[in-house]
Amino acid sequence: MRRHFVFCVVALNWSWVSSFTEAEVDDDGALAALEGSGRQFGRQFGPFEYIHPRLDAQLVSPLTTIAVRQGSLIKAESIQGKIKVHGSKSGNVQGEIVLAADGQTVIFRGNKPFKLGESVQVSVLGGLKTAAGFAGGLQWRFTVRESLPFSTDPLSKREKLQEQRRKIRPVGKSYVLDPPSVPDDAKSGMMDDYFIPRGVREGSNHTMMRGTFGFKNGFELMNTFPVAKYLQRNYKTIPPYFPRIRMSVPAKEGVQEGYVFFTNRRGPTNQREFEREHPWLMMLDNEGDIVFFTEVPGMYDSRGNLIVTDAKMLSFDAALFDHRFKKVKTFTEPHGYKKDGHDFKIDKDGGAIMMHEDTQYMRHKGRTVRINAAVFTEQDKYGNPVFEWRMWDYMTVDEMLQFGMLNDQGDVAHPNGISRSPDGNHVYSLRHMGVMKVNRRTGDVMWRLGGHHGFSDFKFVNEPRPFAFQHFAHEIKNGNILMFDNHVNHDGEVARAVEYQLDHKAKTATKVWEYTHGNQIYSLANGSVQRLSNGNTAICWGGMGVGPDMQGDWSAPFYTEVKPNGEVVMEMYFEDGQNSHSAHKYTRDQWWAEPHWPPALVLDSSNKDKIPRIHFSWNGATNVAKWLVYQGENGPPKRLTKTIDRKQFEHFVKVERARQVCEHYQVVAVDSNGKRLKASAVVKSYACKKNQ
């Protein structure tokens, strides 16, 4: 007979924390500690490398989950009953215990939110089984905030969502949390067919604001730039108010093959009023021809990145789309936070990392200040929160105000970028502070770069003007830090892309590459930079169409591709001065698509000769090699009249008898192997309509 006892060892140098060890005692009374049990020295949280909320954490969301990660794979059958939670107001808290998709993180989700202001005690009992044996236990406390963090989303509304609470279901030997079902939306914000024109947007009055401070306004040269290919061809299957794009530098030798992904964003006439008409998602090829477009509904934030994930899926806002442009899933914000629209990433394993701002009013030196503290979260492919980094846990209010920028909105940090580094950790971009790297397993800050007032761990050795107000800072494959440096409100105010090499022993940051576009571009906000597979760098200059004096319209390229030596091999502008929050290029191997909607086919005679034509395209399709054109007296037509090699987004065929003879038209897309992909709808000639 073997009996189990739990032994408690109090760690005196911790603030109210205990570490538990499970041991077995034989009948003869000999104590036999299991292998792998007990406190593992060198770890911050007893036997665990990560706990959430942190030890003695304050201002914790009442909707938080509780998580521990031991660092080894855990047997799913050993987790039940191992986490006990007690609130000073809630009493014993009932909930569910699940094992996340990584097989290492154990999560407790309470059935109800915690009470505001209560102290919560967490007890993780020994006995979580790993391959090495049994992990020890741990006990700690945290405190729930006194007031709600949701200025626009009250707790009562969140409580209603508890009715849709995730359900436990087994997956193999693990238990996962199913996220609440999302109503099926076949369109998913993506178009089903060509757009029906809804009227042309009234022309903007572009004040020709001359460049100041040495800056160059793109409007001064816009009429000298050739229009993009789709404008040269006078396409009929796109709406008349589709954005007009100019190729200031048509693609040259050495350009990276692939497609440019971007959105459009109209900037402010002042810092508070935004004009956002007709937000689009777009893809263009190197010739400036359309690959894909859709006008996004108002529910989406056009600032969000349109990107291809590591798993070669399409991501926008907080949604994931497949190669047919069907929505696979939508990620929900954990712990009651609101997602920040600046950035969102989906990993190749299907998990997601996102940013938030947690607003609190704090007393500081005799006055009340508003602080929007940055929060970064990661969830697995099932929606389990497996990591959270809160600024409250790593900076005091004094440090936040010292490192950041205090304004009426409390925007001390302004998080605007999140990414996973090549070694699996996180890199965060804080516009008003700098850049930091965080250990994804433990939450520890590994280093901080740039900023001012003592924020940086590194000294710049060859940089007379360190970066400021940056966007899209991330670690690239060689370990260097690449970013878009807006550099507003600082000397020079010249925007650029810049790359730094960090020496972690000497604590120095060395500039190893930059591109400034001749010191001619001003960028108030937004922007991105991407190192391409052929060594080129893709730069979005952002700026939102606003110039240095915040008056008139201002134009900067939304996409510039440069070689390592600074030679521009491709560049594009929005004709009306819009820009993109970010722009990225992906190769044909990274992105291909066969949309779930059919090809578009329209009959039109608005050409200069007034000859009827059928125009056809397949928005989003990348694998069309040929078009089969069918005509006939009845529909669907059976007579193949033409086979056309696909050479551009849209093609047309003259149908000169369309006014005299009732005919039916249809086109079929064919791939390079001769496979028929999808047929368009059948369109009737003008004569058919007259005879009806």
PDB file of N, CA, C and O in Angstrom, residues 186-187 190-194 292-294 324-326 594-600 618-621 678-679:
ATOM      1  N   ALA A 186     -20.444  33.830 -45.245  1.00  0.00           N
ATOM      2  CA  ALA A 186     -19.818  33.292 -46.450  1.00  0.00           C
ATOM      3  C   ALA A 186     -18.919  34.304 -47.120  1.00  0.00           C
ATOM      4  O   ALA A 186     -17.892  33.980 -47.681  1.00  0.00           O
ATOM      5  N   LYS A 187     -19.304  35.573 -47.028  1.00  0.00           N
ATOM      6  CA  LYS A 187     -18.494  36.587 -47.692  1.00  0.00           C
ATOM      7  C   LYS A 187     -17.246  36.898 -46.891  1.00  0.00           C
ATOM      8  O   LYS A 187     -16.214  37.218 -47.456  1.00  0.00           O
ATOM      9  N   MET A 190     -15.059  39.438 -47.897  1.00  0.00           N
ATOM     10  CA  MET A 190     -14.475  39.307 -49.215  1.00  0.00           C
ATOM     11  C   MET A 190     -15.592  39.308 -50.259  1.00  0.00           C
ATOM     12  O   MET A 190     -16.696  38.853 -50.013  1.00  0.00           O
ATOM     13  N   MET A 191     -15.283  39.791 -51.438  1.00  0.00           N
ATOM     14  CA  MET A 191     -16.324  39.946 -52.437  1.00  0.00           C
ATOM     15  C   MET A 191     -16.723  38.608 -53.040  1.00  0.00           C
ATOM     16  O   MET A 191     -15.916  37.701 -53.174  1.00  0.00           O
ATOM     17  N   ASP A 192     -17.997  38.473 -53.415  1.00  0.00           N
ATOM     18  CA  ASP A 192     -18.491  37.280 -54.084  1.00  0.00           C
ATOM     19  C   ASP A 192     -18.433  37.427 -55.597  1.00  0.00           C
ATOM     20  O   ASP A 192     -18.406  36.452 -56.322  1.00  0.00           O
ATOM     21  N   ASP A 193     -18.472  38.643 -56.090  1.00  0.00           N
ATOM     22  CA  ASP A 193     -18.468  38.888 -57.523  1.00  0.00           C
ATOM     23  C   ASP A 193     -17.918  40.286 -57.728  1.00  0.00           C
ATOM     24  O   ASP A 193     -17.410  40.907 -56.801  1.00  0.00           O
ATOM     25  N   TYR A 194     -18.003  40.795 -58.940  1.00  0.00           N
ATOM     26  CA  TYR A 194     -17.532  42.152 -59.152  1.00  0.00           C
ATOM     27  C   TYR A 194     -18.469  43.120 -58.442  1.00  0.00           C
ATOM     28  O   TYR A 194     -19.634  42.849 -58.219  1.00  0.00           O
ATOM     29  N   PHE A 292      -5.943  41.088 -56.476  1.00  0.00           N
ATOM     30  CA  PHE A 292      -7.129  40.944 -55.632  1.00  0.00           C
ATOM     31  C   PHE A 292      -7.506  42.305 -55.071  1.00  0.00           C
ATOM     32  O   PHE A 292      -6.650  43.150 -54.800  1.00  0.00           O
ATOM     33  N   PHE A 293      -8.812  42.513 -54.883  1.00  0.00           N
ATOM     34  CA  PHE A 293      -9.280  43.712 -54.198  1.00  0.00           C
ATOM     35  C   PHE A 293     -10.624  43.416 -53.563  1.00  0.00           C
ATOM     36  O   PHE A 293     -11.394  42.573 -54.023  1.00  0.00           O
ATOM     37  N   THR A 294     -10.904  44.095 -52.487  1.00  0.00           N
ATOM     38  CA  THR A 294     -12.234  44.089 -51.900  1.00  0.00           C
ATOM     39  C   THR A 294     -12.381  45.322 -51.037  1.00  0.00           C
ATOM     40  O   THR A 294     -11.410  45.798 -50.440  1.00  0.00           O
ATOM     41  N   ARG A 324      -9.152  30.019 -50.556  1.00  0.00           N
ATOM     42  CA  ARG A 324     -10.379  30.311 -51.291  1.00  0.00           C
ATOM     43  C   ARG A 324     -11.028  31.587 -50.769  1.00  0.00           C
ATOM     44  O   ARG A 324     -12.141  31.914 -51.128  1.00  0.00           O
ATOM     45  N   PHE A 325     -10.311  32.295 -49.891  1.00  0.00           N
ATOM     46  CA  PHE A 325     -10.785  33.521 -49.255  1.00  0.00           C
ATOM     47  C   PHE A 325     -11.980  33.257 -48.344  1.00  0.00           C
ATOM     48  O   PHE A 325     -12.786  34.152 -48.106  1.00  0.00           O
ATOM     49  N   LYS A 326     -12.087  32.057 -47.843  1.00  0.00           N
ATOM     50  CA  LYS A 326     -13.125  31.760 -46.866  1.00  0.00           C
ATOM     51  C   LYS A 326     -12.547  31.907 -45.469  1.00  0.00           C
ATOM     52  O   LYS A 326     -11.417  31.493 -45.203  1.00  0.00           O
ATOM     53  N   GLU A 594      -7.518  30.316 -55.198  1.00  0.00           N
ATOM     54  CA  GLU A 594      -8.584  29.921 -56.118  1.00  0.00           C
ATOM     55  C   GLU A 594      -9.894  30.276 -55.426  1.00  0.00           C
ATOM     56  O   GLU A 594     -10.448  29.487 -54.678  1.00  0.00           O
ATOM     57  N   PRO A 595     -10.400  31.489 -55.628  1.00  0.00           N
ATOM     58  CA  PRO A 595     -11.520  32.012 -54.834  1.00  0.00           C
ATOM     59  C   PRO A 595     -12.771  31.150 -54.911  1.00  0.00           C
ATOM     60  O   PRO A 595     -13.021  30.446 -55.897  1.00  0.00           O
ATOM     61  N   HIS A 596     -13.578  31.247 -53.848  1.00  0.00           N
ATOM     62  CA  HIS A 596     -14.831  30.489 -53.813  1.00  0.00           C
ATOM     63  C   HIS A 596     -15.908  31.146 -54.660  1.00  0.00           C
ATOM     64  O   HIS A 596     -16.922  30.524 -54.967  1.00  0.00           O
ATOM     65  N   TRP A 597     -15.717  32.407 -55.052  1.00  0.00           N
ATOM     66  CA  TRP A 597     -16.695  33.061 -55.924  1.00  0.00           C
ATOM     67  C   TRP A 597     -16.318  32.820 -57.389  1.00  0.00           C
ATOM     68  O   TRP A 597     -15.164  32.522 -57.708  1.00  0.00           O
ATOM     69  N   PRO A 598     -17.249  32.959 -58.312  1.00  0.00           N
ATOM     70  CA  PRO A 598     -16.957  32.681 -59.725  1.00  0.00           C
ATOM     71  C   PRO A 598     -16.285  33.865 -60.406  1.00  0.00           C
ATOM     72  O   PRO A 598     -16.276  34.981 -59.875  1.00  0.00           O
ATOM     73  N   PRO A 599     -15.729  33.647 -61.587  1.00  0.00           N
ATOM     74  CA  PRO A 599     -15.205  34.767 -62.372  1.00  0.00           C
ATOM     75  C   PRO A 599     -16.312  35.770 -62.697  1.00  0.00           C
ATOM     76  O   PRO A 599     -17.497  35.432 -62.748  1.00  0.00           O
ATOM     77  N   ALA A 600     -15.907  37.012 -62.900  1.00  0.00           N
ATOM     78  CA  ALA A 600     -16.845  38.074 -63.267  1.00  0.00           C
ATOM     79  C   ALA A 600     -16.910  38.196 -64.786  1.00  0.00           C
ATOM     80  O   ALA A 600     -15.894  38.079 -65.478  1.00  0.00           O
ATOM     81  N   TRP A 618     -11.158  37.175 -62.866  1.00  0.00           N
ATOM     82  CA  TRP A 618     -11.450  36.381 -61.670  1.00  0.00           C
ATOM     83  C   TRP A 618     -10.668  36.999 -60.523  1.00  0.00           C
ATOM     84  O   TRP A 618      -9.494  36.727 -60.329  1.00  0.00           O
ATOM     85  N   ASN A 619     -11.333  37.839 -59.792  1.00  0.00           N
ATOM     86  CA  ASN A 619     -10.697  38.589 -58.719  1.00  0.00           C
ATOM     87  C   ASN A 619     -10.086  37.646 -57.687  1.00  0.00           C
ATOM     88  O   ASN A 619     -10.770  36.810 -57.104  1.00  0.00           O
ATOM     89  N   GLY A 620      -8.785  37.779 -57.449  1.00  0.00           N
ATOM     90  CA  GLY A 620      -8.096  36.991 -56.434  1.00  0.00           C
ATOM     91  C   GLY A 620      -7.431  35.735 -56.946  1.00  0.00           C
ATOM     92  O   GLY A 620      -6.549  35.187 -56.282  1.00  0.00           O
ATOM     93  N   ALA A 621      -7.828  35.231 -58.118  1.00  0.00           N
ATOM     94  CA  ALA A 621      -7.274  33.974 -58.623  1.00  0.00           C
ATOM     95  C   ALA A 621      -5.839  34.177 -59.111  1.00  0.00           C
ATOM     96  O   ALA A 621      -5.550  35.130 -59.833  1.00  0.00           O
ATOM     97  N   LYS A 678     -13.390  27.139 -62.706  1.00  0.00           N
ATOM     98  CA  LYS A 678     -14.709  27.658 -62.357  1.00  0.00           C
ATOM     99  C   LYS A 678     -15.247  28.474 -63.525  1.00  0.00           C
ATOM    100  O   LYS A 678     -14.486  29.131 -64.240  1.00  0.00           O
ATOM    101  N   ALA A 679     -16.562  28.421 -63.705  1.00  0.00           N
ATOM    102  CA  ALA A 679     -17.217  29.146 -64.796  1.00  0.00           C
ATOM    103  C   ALA A 679     -17.896  30.393 -64.261  1.00  0.00           C
ATOM    104  O   ALA A 679     -18.346  30.444 -63.110  1.00  0.00           O
TER     105      ALA A 679
END
